[in-house]
PDB file of C-alpha atoms in Angstrom:
ATOM      1  CA  MET A   1     -24.861-250.901-104.782  1.00  0.00           C
ATOM      2  CA  ILE A   2     -24.121-253.977-107.766  1.00  0.00           C
ATOM      3  CA  ARG A   3     -20.934-253.734-107.418  1.00  0.00           C
ATOM      4  CA  TRP A   4     -21.547-254.278-103.079  1.00  0.00           C
ATOM      5  CA  LEU A   5     -23.643-257.534-104.035  1.00  0.00           C
ATOM      6  CA  LYS A   6     -20.962-258.946-105.537  1.00  0.00           C
ATOM      7  CA  ARG A   7     -17.765-258.405-103.521  1.00  0.00           C
ATOM      8  CA  LYS A   8     -20.522-259.416-100.340  1.00  0.00           C
ATOM      9  CA  LYS A   9     -21.952-262.681-102.117  1.00  0.00           C
ATOM     10  CA  PHE A  10     -17.514-262.887-103.042  1.00  0.00           C
ATOM     11  CA  ILE A  11     -16.535-262.603 -99.260  1.00  0.00           C
ATOM     12  CA  SER A  12     -19.367-264.992 -97.320  1.00  0.00           C
ATOM     13  CA  ASN A  13     -18.085-266.949-100.189  1.00  0.00           C
ATOM     14  CA  ALA A  14     -13.935-266.763 -98.527  1.00  0.00           C
ATOM     15  CA  TYR A  15     -12.959-268.357 -95.845  1.00  0.00           C
ATOM     16  CA  ILE A  16      -9.304-267.373 -93.737  1.00  0.00           C
ATOM     17  CA  SER A  17      -7.888-270.026 -91.749  1.00  0.00           C
ATOM     18  CA  PRO A  18      -6.939-268.190 -88.071  1.00  0.00           C
ATOM     19  CA  ASN A  19      -3.353-269.093 -89.581  1.00  0.00           C
ATOM     20  CA  ASP A  20      -3.245-266.528 -91.995  1.00  0.00           C
ATOM     21  CA  ARG A  21      -3.262-264.000 -89.918  1.00  0.00           C
ATOM     22  CA  ASN A  22      -1.599-261.270 -90.138  1.00  0.00           C
ATOM     23  CA  PRO A  23       0.210-259.130 -86.672  1.00  0.00           C
ATOM     24  CA  ILE A  24      -1.117-256.267 -87.461  1.00  0.00           C
ATOM     25  CA  ASP A  25      -4.754-257.808 -88.027  1.00  0.00           C
ATOM     26  CA  SER A  26      -4.551-257.938 -84.223  1.00  0.00           C
ATOM     27  CA  ARG A  27      -3.490-253.964 -83.483  1.00  0.00           C
ATOM     28  CA  SER A  28      -6.450-252.566 -85.761  1.00  0.00           C
ATOM     29  CA  SER A  29      -8.562-254.721 -84.324  1.00  0.00           C
ATOM     30  CA  ALA A  30      -7.950-253.677 -81.176  1.00  0.00           C
ATOM     31  CA  ALA A  31      -8.555-249.830 -82.479  1.00  0.00           C
ATOM     32  CA  ALA A  32     -11.424-251.483 -84.148  1.00  0.00           C
ATOM     33  CA  ARG A  33     -13.210-252.097 -80.814  1.00  0.00           C
ATOM     34  CA  LEU A  34     -11.838-248.621 -79.345  1.00  0.00           C
ATOM     35  CA  GLU A  35     -13.858-246.613 -81.730  1.00  0.00           C
ATOM     36  CA  PRO A  36     -17.331-247.011 -82.051  1.00  0.00           C
ATOM     37  CA  LYS A  37     -18.462-250.084 -83.684  1.00  0.00           C
ATOM     38  CA  SER A  38     -20.875-249.010 -87.582  1.00  0.00           C
ATOM     39  CA  ILE A  39     -23.724-250.155 -88.727  1.00  0.00           C
ATOM     40  CA  SER A  40     -23.150-253.578 -91.184  1.00  0.00           C
ATOM     41  CA  PRO A  41     -23.317-253.490 -94.519  1.00  0.00           C
ATOM     42  CA  ASP A  42     -26.430-255.459 -94.738  1.00  0.00           C
ATOM     43  CA  LYS A  43     -28.956-253.743 -92.246  1.00  0.00           C
ATOM     44  CA  GLU A  44     -27.128-250.536 -93.675  1.00  0.00           C
ATOM     45  CA  VAL A  45     -28.898-250.983 -97.428  1.00  0.00           C
ATOM     46  CA  GLU A  46     -31.735-252.101 -95.757  1.00  0.00           C
ATOM     47  CA  HIS A  47     -32.100-249.240 -93.629  1.00  0.00           C
ATOM     48  CA  TYR A  48     -31.518-247.144 -96.545  1.00  0.00           C
ATOM     49  CA  ASN A  49     -34.190-249.492 -98.733  1.00  0.00           C
ATOM     50  CA  SER A  50     -36.667-248.807 -96.854  1.00  0.00           C
ATOM     51  CA  ARG A  51     -35.974-244.925 -97.006  1.00  0.00           C
ATOM     52  CA  LEU A  52     -36.289-244.639-100.042  1.00  0.00           C
ATOM     53  CA  LEU A  53     -39.348-245.741-100.014  1.00  0.00           C
ATOM     54  CA  GLN A  54     -41.033-243.948 -98.007  1.00  0.00           C
ATOM     55  CA  PHE A  55     -40.282-241.556-100.538  1.00  0.00           C
ATOM     56  CA  GLY A  56     -41.215-243.976-103.295  1.00  0.00           C
ATOM     57  CA  ILE A  57     -38.080-245.410-104.890  1.00  0.00           C
ATOM     58  CA  ASP A  58     -37.351-248.486-105.125  1.00  0.00           C
ATOM     59  CA  ILE A  59     -33.983-249.708-104.310  1.00  0.00           C
ATOM     60  CA  CYS A  60     -34.106-252.066-108.096  1.00  0.00           C
ATOM     61  CA  GLN A  61     -35.073-249.285-109.456  1.00  0.00           C
ATOM     62  CA  MET A  62     -32.040-246.820-109.746  1.00  0.00           C
ATOM     63  CA  PRO A  63     -29.737-248.447-112.259  1.00  0.00           C
ATOM     64  CA  ARG A  64     -32.272-247.055-114.975  1.00  0.00           C
ATOM     65  CA  TRP A  65     -32.313-242.858-113.268  1.00  0.00           C
ATOM     66  CA  THR A  66     -28.535-244.023-112.266  1.00  0.00           C
ATOM     67  CA  PRO A  67     -26.983-240.650-115.145  1.00  0.00           C
ATOM     68  CA  PRO A  68     -25.490-242.393-117.743  1.00  0.00           C
ATOM     69  CA  THR A  69     -22.149-240.355-118.011  1.00  0.00           C
ATOM     70  CA  THR A  70     -19.538-239.268-114.823  1.00  0.00           C
ATOM     71  CA  ASN A  71     -20.163-235.359-115.834  1.00  0.00           C
ATOM     72  CA  THR A  72     -24.592-235.663-114.937  1.00  0.00           C
ATOM     73  CA  ARG A  73     -23.477-238.117-111.570  1.00  0.00           C
ATOM     74  CA  LYS A  74     -21.002-235.263-110.124  1.00  0.00           C
ATOM     75  CA  GLU A  75     -23.854-233.009-111.080  1.00  0.00           C
ATOM     76  CA  ALA A  76     -26.795-234.511-109.582  1.00  0.00           C
ATOM     77  CA  PHE A  77     -24.208-234.858-106.588  1.00  0.00           C
ATOM     78  CA  ILE A  78     -23.440-231.503-106.008  1.00  0.00           C
ATOM     79  CA  ILE A  79     -27.337-230.849-106.438  1.00  0.00           C
ATOM     80  CA  ALA A  80     -27.743-233.741-103.487  1.00  0.00           C
ATOM     81  CA  SER A  81     -24.718-232.131-101.918  1.00  0.00           C
ATOM     82  CA  TYR A  82     -26.411-228.703-101.391  1.00  0.00           C
ATOM     83  CA  ILE A  83     -29.207-229.694 -99.728  1.00  0.00           C
ATOM     84  CA  ALA A  84     -27.709-232.262 -97.242  1.00  0.00           C
ATOM     85  CA  ASN A  85     -25.352-228.942 -95.987  1.00  0.00           C
ATOM     86  CA  ASP A  86     -28.591-226.219 -96.759  1.00  0.00           C
ATOM     87  CA  ILE A  87     -30.629-226.484 -93.725  1.00  0.00           C
ATOM     88  CA  GLU A  88     -33.874-225.182 -94.344  1.00  0.00           C
ATOM     89  CA  LEU A  89     -34.209-227.118 -98.173  1.00  0.00           C
ATOM     90  CA  ARG A  90     -33.052-229.824 -95.874  1.00  0.00           C
ATOM     91  CA  SER A  91     -35.460-229.645 -92.823  1.00  0.00           C
ATOM     92  CA  PHE A  92     -37.883-229.667 -96.354  1.00  0.00           C
ATOM     93  CA  PHE A  93     -36.523-232.517 -98.072  1.00  0.00           C
ATOM     94  CA  LEU A  94     -36.612-234.776 -94.670  1.00  0.00           C
ATOM     95  CA  ASN A  95     -40.568-233.545 -94.562  1.00  0.00           C
ATOM     96  CA  LYS A  96     -41.982-233.238 -97.726  1.00  0.00           C
ATOM     97  CA  ARG A  97     -40.297-236.409 -98.768  1.00  0.00           C
ATOM     98  CA  SER A  98     -39.940-233.812-102.118  1.00  0.00           C
ATOM     99  CA  LEU A  99     -37.222-231.699-104.092  1.00  0.00           C
ATOM    100  CA  PRO A 100     -37.608-228.057-103.444  1.00  0.00           C
ATOM    101  CA  THR A 101     -37.298-227.487-106.530  1.00  0.00           C
ATOM    102  CA  SER A 102     -38.202-224.434-106.233  1.00  0.00           C
ATOM    103  CA  GLN A 103     -35.319-223.076-104.087  1.00  0.00           C
ATOM    104  CA  LEU A 104     -33.111-225.543-106.130  1.00  0.00           C
ATOM    105  CA  LEU A 105     -34.695-223.499-109.375  1.00  0.00           C
ATOM    106  CA  LYS A 106     -32.260-220.663-108.920  1.00  0.00           C
ATOM    107  CA  LYS A 107     -29.113-222.252-108.470  1.00  0.00           C
ATOM    108  CA  PHE A 108     -29.257-225.296-110.569  1.00  0.00           C
ATOM    109  CA  GLN A 109     -30.254-225.731-114.330  1.00  0.00           C
ATOM    110  CA  LYS A 110     -34.588-227.155-114.205  1.00  0.00           C
ATOM    111  CA  LYS A 111     -33.866-229.897-116.336  1.00  0.00           C
ATOM    112  CA  SER A 112     -30.538-231.142-114.070  1.00  0.00           C
ATOM    113  CA  ILE A 113     -32.913-231.658-111.526  1.00  0.00           C
ATOM    114  CA  THR A 114     -36.386-233.043-113.258  1.00  0.00           C
ATOM    115  CA  ARG A 115     -34.598-235.174-115.126  1.00  0.00           C
ATOM    116  CA  TYR A 116     -32.641-236.614-112.318  1.00  0.00           C
ATOM    117  CA  ALA A 117     -34.297-236.237-109.484  1.00  0.00           C
ATOM    118  CA  PRO A 118     -35.059-239.718-108.171  1.00  0.00           C
ATOM    119  CA  TYR A 119     -30.884-239.696-108.063  1.00  0.00           C
ATOM    120  CA  ILE A 120     -30.436-236.582-106.355  1.00  0.00           C
ATOM    121  CA  ILE A 121     -33.047-238.009-103.703  1.00  0.00           C
ATOM    122  CA  ALA A 122     -30.532-241.181-103.288  1.00  0.00           C
ATOM    123  CA  THR A 123     -27.972-239.413-103.647  1.00  0.00           C
ATOM    124  CA  ALA A 124     -29.051-237.285-100.676  1.00  0.00           C
ATOM    125  CA  LEU A 125     -30.286-239.577 -98.726  1.00  0.00           C
ATOM    126  CA  ILE A 126     -27.388-241.507 -98.759  1.00  0.00           C
ATOM    127  CA  VAL A 127     -25.259-237.444 -97.581  1.00  0.00           C
ATOM    128  CA  ILE A 128     -27.523-236.828 -94.517  1.00  0.00           C
ATOM    129  CA  GLU A 129     -28.321-240.685 -93.401  1.00  0.00           C
ATOM    130  CA  ASP A 130     -24.312-240.725 -93.069  1.00  0.00           C
ATOM    131  CA  TYR A 131     -24.178-244.157 -94.343  1.00  0.00           C
ATOM    132  CA  HIS A 132     -20.846-245.230 -94.318  1.00  0.00           C
ATOM    133  CA  ASN A 133     -20.701-247.919 -96.012  1.00  0.00           C
ATOM    134  CA  LEU A 134     -22.294-246.681 -99.494  1.00  0.00           C
ATOM    135  CA  LYS A 135     -21.399-243.204 -99.372  1.00  0.00           C
ATOM    136  CA  GLY A 136     -18.133-245.019-100.995  1.00  0.00           C
ATOM    137  CA  TYR A 137     -20.611-245.333-103.896  1.00  0.00           C
ATOM    138  CA  LEU A 138     -21.054-242.581-104.800  1.00  0.00           C
ATOM    139  CA  PRO A 139     -18.887-239.733-107.483  1.00  0.00           C
ATOM    140  CA  GLU A 140     -15.611-238.022-105.029  1.00  0.00           C
TER     141      GLU A 140
END
């Protein structure tokens, strides 16, 4: 998220003259016009922030709740993907605005679920809501 904000600031200050255009860009832009338009990154982050606030999570606090190691981030992402892919868990998650802890305890460790719950919620929202620009920041 922080990398995206820094990159956005860098790109907004950049200027590309019309003479610097690549002929390949015109072909890709023509193909882009045929595809449905996606939401701009700014609006996507604003919508994501409003969804996080509905779950009681402030986006500014996310660095504090992010797991420190790659392995724990991947584990939390696996839990979030499990919620997003299971219809019952997803409906419970979206309706109750909390993690379905009792169902998750059957498959995952309690320590992982409770310690990184805000990160799991935030990641599950990215997967469920299909935020294309934010998915690039998730572990693979």
